[in-house]
PDB file of C-alpha atoms in Angstrom:
ATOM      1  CA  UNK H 132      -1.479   0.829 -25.949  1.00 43.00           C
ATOM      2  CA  UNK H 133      -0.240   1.328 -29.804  1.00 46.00           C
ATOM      3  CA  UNK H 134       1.565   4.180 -28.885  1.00 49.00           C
ATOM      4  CA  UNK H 135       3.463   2.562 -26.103  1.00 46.00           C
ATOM      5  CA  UNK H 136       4.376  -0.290 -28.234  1.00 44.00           C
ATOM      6  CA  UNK H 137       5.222   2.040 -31.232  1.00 42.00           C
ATOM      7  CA  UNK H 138       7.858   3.361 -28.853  1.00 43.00           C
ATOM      8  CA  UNK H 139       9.664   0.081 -28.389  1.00 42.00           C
ATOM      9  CA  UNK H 140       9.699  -0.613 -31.710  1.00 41.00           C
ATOM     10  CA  UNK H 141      11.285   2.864 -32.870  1.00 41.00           C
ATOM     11  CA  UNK H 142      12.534   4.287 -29.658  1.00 43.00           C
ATOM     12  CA  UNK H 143      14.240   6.735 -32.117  1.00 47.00           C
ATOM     13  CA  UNK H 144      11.101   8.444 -33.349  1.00 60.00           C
ATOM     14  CA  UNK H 145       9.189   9.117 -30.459  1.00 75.00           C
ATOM     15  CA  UNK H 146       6.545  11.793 -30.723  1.00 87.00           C
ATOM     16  CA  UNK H 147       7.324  14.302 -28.717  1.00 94.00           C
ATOM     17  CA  UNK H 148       4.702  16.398 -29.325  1.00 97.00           C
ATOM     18  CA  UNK H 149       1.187  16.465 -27.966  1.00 98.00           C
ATOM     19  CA  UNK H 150      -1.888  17.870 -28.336  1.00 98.00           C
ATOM     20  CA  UNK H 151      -4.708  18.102 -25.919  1.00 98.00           C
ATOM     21  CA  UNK H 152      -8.119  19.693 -27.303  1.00 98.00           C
ATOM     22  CA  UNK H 153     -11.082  20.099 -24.755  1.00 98.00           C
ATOM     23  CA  UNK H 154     -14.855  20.716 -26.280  1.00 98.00           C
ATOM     24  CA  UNK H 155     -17.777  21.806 -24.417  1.00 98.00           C
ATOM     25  CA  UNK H 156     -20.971  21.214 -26.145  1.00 98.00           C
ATOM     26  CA  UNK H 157     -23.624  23.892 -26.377  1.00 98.00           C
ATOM     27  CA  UNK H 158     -25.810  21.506 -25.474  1.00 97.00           C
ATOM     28  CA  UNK H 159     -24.263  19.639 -22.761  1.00 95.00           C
ATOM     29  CA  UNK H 160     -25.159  16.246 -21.779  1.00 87.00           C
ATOM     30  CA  UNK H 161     -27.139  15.255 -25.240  1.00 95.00           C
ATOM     31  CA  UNK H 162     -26.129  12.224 -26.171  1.00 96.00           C
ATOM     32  CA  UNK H 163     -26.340  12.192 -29.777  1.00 97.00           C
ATOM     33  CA  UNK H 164     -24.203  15.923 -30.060  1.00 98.00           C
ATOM     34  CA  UNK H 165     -21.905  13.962 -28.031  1.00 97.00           C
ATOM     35  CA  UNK H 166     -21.432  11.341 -30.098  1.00 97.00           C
ATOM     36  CA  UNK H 167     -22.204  13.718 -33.587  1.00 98.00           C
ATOM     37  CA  UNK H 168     -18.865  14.772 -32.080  1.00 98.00           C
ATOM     38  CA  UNK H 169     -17.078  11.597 -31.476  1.00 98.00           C
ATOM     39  CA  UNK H 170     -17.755  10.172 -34.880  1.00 98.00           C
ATOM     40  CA  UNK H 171     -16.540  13.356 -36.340  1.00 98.00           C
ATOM     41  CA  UNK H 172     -13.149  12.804 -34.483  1.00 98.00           C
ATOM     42  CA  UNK H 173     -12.554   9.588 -35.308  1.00 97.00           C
ATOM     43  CA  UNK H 174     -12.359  10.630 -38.833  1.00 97.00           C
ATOM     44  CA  UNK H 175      -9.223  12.601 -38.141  1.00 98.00           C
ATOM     45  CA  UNK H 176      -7.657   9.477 -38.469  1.00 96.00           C
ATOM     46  CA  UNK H 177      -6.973   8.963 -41.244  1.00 97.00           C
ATOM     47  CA  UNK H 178      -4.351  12.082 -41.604  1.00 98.00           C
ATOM     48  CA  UNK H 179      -1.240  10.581 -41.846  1.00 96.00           C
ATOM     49  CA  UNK H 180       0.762  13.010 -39.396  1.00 97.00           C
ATOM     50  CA  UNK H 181      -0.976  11.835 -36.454  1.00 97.00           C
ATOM     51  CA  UNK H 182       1.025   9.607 -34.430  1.00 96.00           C
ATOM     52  CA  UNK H 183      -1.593   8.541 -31.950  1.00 94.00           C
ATOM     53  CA  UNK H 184      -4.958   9.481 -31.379  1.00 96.00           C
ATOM     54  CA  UNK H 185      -7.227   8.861 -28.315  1.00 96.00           C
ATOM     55  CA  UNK H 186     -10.840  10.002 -27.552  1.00 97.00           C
ATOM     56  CA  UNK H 187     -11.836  10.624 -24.031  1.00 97.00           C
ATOM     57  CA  UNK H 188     -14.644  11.623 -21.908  1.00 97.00           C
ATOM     58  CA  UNK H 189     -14.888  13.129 -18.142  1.00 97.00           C
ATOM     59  CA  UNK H 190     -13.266   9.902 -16.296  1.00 97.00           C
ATOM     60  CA  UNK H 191     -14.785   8.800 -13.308  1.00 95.00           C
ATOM     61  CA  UNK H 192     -12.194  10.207 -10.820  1.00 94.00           C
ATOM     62  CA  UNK H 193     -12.518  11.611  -7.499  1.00 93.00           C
ATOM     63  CA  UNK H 194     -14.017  15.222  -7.518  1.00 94.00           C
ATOM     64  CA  UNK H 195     -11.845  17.843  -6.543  1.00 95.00           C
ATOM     65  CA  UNK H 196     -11.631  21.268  -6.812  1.00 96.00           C
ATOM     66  CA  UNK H 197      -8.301  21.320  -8.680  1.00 96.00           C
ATOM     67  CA  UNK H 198     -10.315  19.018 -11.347  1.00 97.00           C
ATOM     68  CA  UNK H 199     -12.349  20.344 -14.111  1.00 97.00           C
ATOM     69  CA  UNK H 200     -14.569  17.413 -15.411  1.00 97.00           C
ATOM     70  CA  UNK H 201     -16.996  19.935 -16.989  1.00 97.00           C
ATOM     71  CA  UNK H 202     -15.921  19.449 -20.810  1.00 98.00           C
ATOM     72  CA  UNK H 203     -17.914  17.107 -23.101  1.00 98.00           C
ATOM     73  CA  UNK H 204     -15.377  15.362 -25.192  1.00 98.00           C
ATOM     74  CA  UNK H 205     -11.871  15.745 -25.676  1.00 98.00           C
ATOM     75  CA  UNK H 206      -8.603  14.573 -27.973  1.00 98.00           C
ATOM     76  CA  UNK H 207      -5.283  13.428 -27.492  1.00 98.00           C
ATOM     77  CA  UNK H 208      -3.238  13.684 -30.308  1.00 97.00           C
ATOM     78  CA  UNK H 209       0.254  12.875 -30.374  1.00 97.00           C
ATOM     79  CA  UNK H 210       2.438  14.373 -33.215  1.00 97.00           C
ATOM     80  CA  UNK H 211       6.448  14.420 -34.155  1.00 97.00           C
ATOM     81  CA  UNK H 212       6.999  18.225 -34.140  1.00 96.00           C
ATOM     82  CA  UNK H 213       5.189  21.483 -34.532  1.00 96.00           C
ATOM     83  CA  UNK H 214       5.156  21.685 -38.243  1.00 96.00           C
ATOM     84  CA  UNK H 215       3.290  17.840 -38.458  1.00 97.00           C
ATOM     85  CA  UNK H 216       1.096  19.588 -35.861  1.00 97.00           C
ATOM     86  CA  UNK H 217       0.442  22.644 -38.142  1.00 97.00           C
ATOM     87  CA  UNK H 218       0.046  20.128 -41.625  1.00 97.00           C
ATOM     88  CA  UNK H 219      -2.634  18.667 -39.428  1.00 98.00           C
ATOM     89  CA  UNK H 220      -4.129  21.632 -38.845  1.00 97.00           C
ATOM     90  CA  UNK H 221      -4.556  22.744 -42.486  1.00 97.00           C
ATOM     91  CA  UNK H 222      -5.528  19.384 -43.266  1.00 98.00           C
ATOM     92  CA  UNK H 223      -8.661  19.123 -45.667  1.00 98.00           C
ATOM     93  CA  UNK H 224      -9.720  16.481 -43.353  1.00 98.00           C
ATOM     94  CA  UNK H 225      -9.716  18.699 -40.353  1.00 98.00           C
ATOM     95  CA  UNK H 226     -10.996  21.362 -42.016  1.00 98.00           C
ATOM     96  CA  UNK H 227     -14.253  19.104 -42.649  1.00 98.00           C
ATOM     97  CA  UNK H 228     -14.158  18.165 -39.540  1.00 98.00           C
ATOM     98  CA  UNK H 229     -14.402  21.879 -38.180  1.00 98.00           C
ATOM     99  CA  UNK H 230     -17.061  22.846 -40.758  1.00 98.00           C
ATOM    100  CA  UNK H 231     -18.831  19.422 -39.807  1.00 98.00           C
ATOM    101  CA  UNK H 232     -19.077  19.656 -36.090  1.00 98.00           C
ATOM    102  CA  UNK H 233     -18.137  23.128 -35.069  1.00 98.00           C
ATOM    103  CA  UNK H 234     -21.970  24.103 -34.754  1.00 98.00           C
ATOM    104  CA  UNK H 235     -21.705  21.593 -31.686  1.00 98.00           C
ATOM    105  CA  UNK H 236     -19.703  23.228 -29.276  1.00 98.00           C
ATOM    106  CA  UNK H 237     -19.896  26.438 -27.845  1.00 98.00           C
ATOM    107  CA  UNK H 238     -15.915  26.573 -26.017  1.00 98.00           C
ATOM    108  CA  UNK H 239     -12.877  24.878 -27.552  1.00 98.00           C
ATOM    109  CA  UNK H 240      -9.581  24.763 -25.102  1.00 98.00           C
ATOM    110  CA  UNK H 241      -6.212  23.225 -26.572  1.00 98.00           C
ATOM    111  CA  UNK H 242      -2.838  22.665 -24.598  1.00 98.00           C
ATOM    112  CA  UNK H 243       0.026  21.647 -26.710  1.00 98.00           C
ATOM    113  CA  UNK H 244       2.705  20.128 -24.720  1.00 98.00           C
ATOM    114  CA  UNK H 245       6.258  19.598 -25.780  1.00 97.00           C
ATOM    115  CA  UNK H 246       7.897  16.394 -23.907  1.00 97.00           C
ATOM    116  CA  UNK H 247      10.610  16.945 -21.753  1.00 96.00           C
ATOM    117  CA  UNK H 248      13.053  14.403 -22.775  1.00 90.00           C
ATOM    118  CA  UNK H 249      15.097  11.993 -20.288  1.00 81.00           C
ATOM    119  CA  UNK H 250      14.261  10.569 -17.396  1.00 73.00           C
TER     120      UNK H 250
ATOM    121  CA  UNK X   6     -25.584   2.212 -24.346  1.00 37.00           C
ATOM    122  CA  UNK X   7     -23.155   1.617 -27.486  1.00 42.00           C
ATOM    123  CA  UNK X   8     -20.482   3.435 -25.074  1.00 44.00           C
ATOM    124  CA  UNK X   9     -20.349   0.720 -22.703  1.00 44.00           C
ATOM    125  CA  UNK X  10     -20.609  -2.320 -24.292  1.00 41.00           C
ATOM    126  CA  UNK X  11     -17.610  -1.212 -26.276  1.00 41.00           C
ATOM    127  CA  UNK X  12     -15.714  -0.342 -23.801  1.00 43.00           C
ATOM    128  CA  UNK X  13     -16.483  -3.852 -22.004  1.00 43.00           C
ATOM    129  CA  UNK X  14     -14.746  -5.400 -24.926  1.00 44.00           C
ATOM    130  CA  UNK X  15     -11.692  -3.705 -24.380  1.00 43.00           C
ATOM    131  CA  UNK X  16      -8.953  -5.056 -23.801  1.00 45.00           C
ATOM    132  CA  UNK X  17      -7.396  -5.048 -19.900  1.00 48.00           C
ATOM    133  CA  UNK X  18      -3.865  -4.264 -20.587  1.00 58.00           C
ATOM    134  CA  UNK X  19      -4.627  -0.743 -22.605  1.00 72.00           C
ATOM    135  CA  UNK X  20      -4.707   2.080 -20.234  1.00 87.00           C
ATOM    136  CA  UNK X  21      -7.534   3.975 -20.424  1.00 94.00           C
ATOM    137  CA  UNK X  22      -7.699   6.736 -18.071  1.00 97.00           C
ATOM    138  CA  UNK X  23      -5.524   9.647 -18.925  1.00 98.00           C
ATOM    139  CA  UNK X  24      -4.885  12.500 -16.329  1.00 98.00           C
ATOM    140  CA  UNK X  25      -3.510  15.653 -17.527  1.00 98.00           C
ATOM    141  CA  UNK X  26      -2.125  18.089 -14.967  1.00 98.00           C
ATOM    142  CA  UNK X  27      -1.043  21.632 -15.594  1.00 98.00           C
ATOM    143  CA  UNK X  28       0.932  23.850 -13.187  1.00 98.00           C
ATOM    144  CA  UNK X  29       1.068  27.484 -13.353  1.00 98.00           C
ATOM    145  CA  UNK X  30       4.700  28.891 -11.404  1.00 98.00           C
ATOM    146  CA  UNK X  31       4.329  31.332  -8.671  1.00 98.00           C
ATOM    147  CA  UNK X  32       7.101  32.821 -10.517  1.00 97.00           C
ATOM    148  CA  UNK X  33       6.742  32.298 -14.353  1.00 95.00           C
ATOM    149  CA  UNK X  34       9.667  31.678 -16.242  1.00 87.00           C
ATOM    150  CA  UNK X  35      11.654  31.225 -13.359  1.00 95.00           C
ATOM    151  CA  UNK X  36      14.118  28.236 -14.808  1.00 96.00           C
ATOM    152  CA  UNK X  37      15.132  27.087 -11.554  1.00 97.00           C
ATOM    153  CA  UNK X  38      11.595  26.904 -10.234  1.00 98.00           C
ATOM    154  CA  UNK X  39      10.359  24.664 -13.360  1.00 97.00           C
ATOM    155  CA  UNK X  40      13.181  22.706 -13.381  1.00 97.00           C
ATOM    156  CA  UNK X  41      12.922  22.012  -9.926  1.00 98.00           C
ATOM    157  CA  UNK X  42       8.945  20.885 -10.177  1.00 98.00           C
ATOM    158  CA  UNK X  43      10.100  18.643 -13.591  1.00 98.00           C
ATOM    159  CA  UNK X  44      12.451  16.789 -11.039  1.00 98.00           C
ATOM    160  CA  UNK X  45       9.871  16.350  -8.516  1.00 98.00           C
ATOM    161  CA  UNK X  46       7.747  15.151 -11.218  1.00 98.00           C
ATOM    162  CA  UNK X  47       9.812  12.522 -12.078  1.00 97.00           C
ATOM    163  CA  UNK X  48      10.030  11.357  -9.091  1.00 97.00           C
ATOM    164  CA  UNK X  49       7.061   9.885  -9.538  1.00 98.00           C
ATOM    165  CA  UNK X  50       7.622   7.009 -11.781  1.00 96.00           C
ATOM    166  CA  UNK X  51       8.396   4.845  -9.363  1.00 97.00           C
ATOM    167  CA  UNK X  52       5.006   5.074  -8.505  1.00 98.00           C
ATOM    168  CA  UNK X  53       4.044   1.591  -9.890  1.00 96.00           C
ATOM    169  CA  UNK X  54       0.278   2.272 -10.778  1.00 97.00           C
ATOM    170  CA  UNK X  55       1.210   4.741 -13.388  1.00 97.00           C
ATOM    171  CA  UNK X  56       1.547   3.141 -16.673  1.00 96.00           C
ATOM    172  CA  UNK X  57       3.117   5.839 -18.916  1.00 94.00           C
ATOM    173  CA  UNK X  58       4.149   9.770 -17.621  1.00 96.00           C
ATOM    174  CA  UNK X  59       5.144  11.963 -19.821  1.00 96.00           C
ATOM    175  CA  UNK X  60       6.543  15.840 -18.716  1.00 97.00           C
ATOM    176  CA  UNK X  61       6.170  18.797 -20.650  1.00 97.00           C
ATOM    177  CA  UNK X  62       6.315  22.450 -21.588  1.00 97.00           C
ATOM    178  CA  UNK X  63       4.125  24.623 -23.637  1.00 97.00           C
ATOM    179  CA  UNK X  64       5.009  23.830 -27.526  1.00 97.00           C
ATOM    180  CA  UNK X  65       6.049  25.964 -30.191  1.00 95.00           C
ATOM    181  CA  UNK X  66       2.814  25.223 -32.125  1.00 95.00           C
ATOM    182  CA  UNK X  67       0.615  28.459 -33.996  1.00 94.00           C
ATOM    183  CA  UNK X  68      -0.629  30.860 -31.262  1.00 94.00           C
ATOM    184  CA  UNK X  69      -4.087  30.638 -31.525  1.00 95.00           C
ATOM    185  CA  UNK X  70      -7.344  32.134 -29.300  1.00 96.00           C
ATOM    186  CA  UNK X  71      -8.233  28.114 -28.520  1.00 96.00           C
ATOM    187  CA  UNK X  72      -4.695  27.339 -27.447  1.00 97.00           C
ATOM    188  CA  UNK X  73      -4.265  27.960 -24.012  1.00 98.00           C
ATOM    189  CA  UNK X  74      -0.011  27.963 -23.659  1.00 97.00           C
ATOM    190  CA  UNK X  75       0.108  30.411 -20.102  1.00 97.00           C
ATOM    191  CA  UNK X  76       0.929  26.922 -18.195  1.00 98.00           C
ATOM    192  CA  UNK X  77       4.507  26.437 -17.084  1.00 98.00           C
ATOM    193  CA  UNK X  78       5.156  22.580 -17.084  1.00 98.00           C
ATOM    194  CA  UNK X  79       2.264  19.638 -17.626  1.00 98.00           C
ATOM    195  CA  UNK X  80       1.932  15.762 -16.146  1.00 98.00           C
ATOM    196  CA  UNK X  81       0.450  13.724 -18.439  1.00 97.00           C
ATOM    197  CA  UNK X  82      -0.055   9.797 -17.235  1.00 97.00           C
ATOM    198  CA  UNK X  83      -2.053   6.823 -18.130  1.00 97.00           C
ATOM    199  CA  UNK X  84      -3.888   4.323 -15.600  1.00 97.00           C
ATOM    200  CA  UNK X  85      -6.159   1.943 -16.481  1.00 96.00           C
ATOM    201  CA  UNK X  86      -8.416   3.103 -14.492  1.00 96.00           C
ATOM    202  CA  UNK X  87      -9.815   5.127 -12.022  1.00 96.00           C
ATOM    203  CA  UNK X  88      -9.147   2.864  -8.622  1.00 96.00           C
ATOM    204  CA  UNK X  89      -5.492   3.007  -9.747  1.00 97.00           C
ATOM    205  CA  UNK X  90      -5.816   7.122 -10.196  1.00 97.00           C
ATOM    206  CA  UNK X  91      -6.642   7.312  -6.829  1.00 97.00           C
ATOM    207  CA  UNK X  92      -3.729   5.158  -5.815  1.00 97.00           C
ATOM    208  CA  UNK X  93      -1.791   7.318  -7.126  1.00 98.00           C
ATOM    209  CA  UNK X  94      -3.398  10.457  -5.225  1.00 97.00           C
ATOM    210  CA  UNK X  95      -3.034   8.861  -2.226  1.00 97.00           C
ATOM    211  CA  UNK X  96       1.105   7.073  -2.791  1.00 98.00           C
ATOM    212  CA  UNK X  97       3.436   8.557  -0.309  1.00 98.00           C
ATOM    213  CA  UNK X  98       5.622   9.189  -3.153  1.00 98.00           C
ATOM    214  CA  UNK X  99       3.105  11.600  -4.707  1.00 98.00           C
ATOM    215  CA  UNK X 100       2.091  13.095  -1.298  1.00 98.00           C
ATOM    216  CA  UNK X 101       5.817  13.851  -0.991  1.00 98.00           C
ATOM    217  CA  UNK X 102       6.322  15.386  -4.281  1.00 98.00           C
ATOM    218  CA  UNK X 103       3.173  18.012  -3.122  1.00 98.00           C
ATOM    219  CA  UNK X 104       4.616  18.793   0.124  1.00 98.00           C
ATOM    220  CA  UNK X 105       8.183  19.422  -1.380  1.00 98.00           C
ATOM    221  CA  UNK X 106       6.875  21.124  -4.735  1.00 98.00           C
ATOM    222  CA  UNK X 107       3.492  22.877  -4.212  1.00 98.00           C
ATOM    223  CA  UNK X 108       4.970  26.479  -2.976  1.00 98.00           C
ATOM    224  CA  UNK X 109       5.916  26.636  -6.398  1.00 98.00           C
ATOM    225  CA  UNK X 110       2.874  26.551  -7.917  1.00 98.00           C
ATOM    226  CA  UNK X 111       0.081  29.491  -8.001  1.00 98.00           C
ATOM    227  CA  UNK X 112      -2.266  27.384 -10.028  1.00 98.00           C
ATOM    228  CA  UNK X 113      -3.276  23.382 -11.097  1.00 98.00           C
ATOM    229  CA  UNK X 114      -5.509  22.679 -13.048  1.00 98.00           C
ATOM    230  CA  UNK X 115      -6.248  18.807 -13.295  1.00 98.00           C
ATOM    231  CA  UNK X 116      -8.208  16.992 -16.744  1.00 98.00           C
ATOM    232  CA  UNK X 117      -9.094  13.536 -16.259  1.00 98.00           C
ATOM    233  CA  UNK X 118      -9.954  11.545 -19.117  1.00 98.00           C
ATOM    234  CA  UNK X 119     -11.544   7.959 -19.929  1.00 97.00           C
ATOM    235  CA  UNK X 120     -10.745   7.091 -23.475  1.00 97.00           C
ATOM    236  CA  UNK X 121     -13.521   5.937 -25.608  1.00 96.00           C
ATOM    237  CA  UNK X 122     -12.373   2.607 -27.122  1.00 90.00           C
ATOM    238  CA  UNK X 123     -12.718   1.475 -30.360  1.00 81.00           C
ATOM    239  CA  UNK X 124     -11.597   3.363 -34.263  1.00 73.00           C
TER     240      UNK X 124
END
């Protein structure tokens, strides 16, 4: 993984800071909103804060009650601090990104996690 | 499906299935509590399927409606792949974690991800 090889490289400047978004589609299930959505994401990319950025899907894990596997799409961004994550944010990339795609999804969820550091 | 063939070309080494767990404290903001479930947490790298794990706490990002930051402490790991989640599940080492940890917990809520390869 790029980000885990990153990290040996500059175990100084680890991101500690990541950011989990969660998108359920209005239409769930259709393919090409689905992937309307992925191509959309990918293009967040190309803003430079963004440490790492991974695209995901429901995986195909046991089902358990504890699990919700009912979102569409989500990404995994990692970022150095809260103010890269907030330049992203304003970003005119993401901002077209939004304007692009938000007809898509009818729910959004986001968890931002700040790494406990140590072992 | 474009999905699949892509992902056949990945390569084996990248881990692909990310599982993001979020714990809610019987007693929020209880420092002793969360500190005592981030120890029990780490007791879990030595489970040897887990290829990355990564603790953390709710980040001082923007409030926003989307951003959901009512958890106390997160998991987030990296498998490659689902066979090797379920190891996991099933390790002594995590069974013992649950059995030593889970009266501190009112809630979990578990997000299991398969990364979509390719930029």
């Amino acid at each position: 993984m790029a980000l885990s090889s990153a990290r040996a490289a500059t175990p100084a400047s680890t991101p500690s800071l990541v950011h989990h978004v969660f998108f359920w589609l209005k239409r769930p299930g259709e393919q090409a909103d689905r992937n309307q959505l992925i191509a959309g994401l990918r293009t967040l990319r190309a803003i430079p804060v963004i440490r790492d950025l991974q695209i995901g899907v429901p995986a195909p894990t046991e089902e358990r009650s504890v699990v919700d596997a009912s979102y569409d799409v989500s990404e995994l961004m990692y970022f150095d601090n809260a103010a890269d994550q907030k330049a992203y944010q304003d970003h005119p990339i993401h901002q077209a990104f939004v304007k692009q795609c938000e007809h898509l999804w009818q729910k959004v969820v986001v968890y931002d996690m700040q790494v406990v550091p140590g072992r």
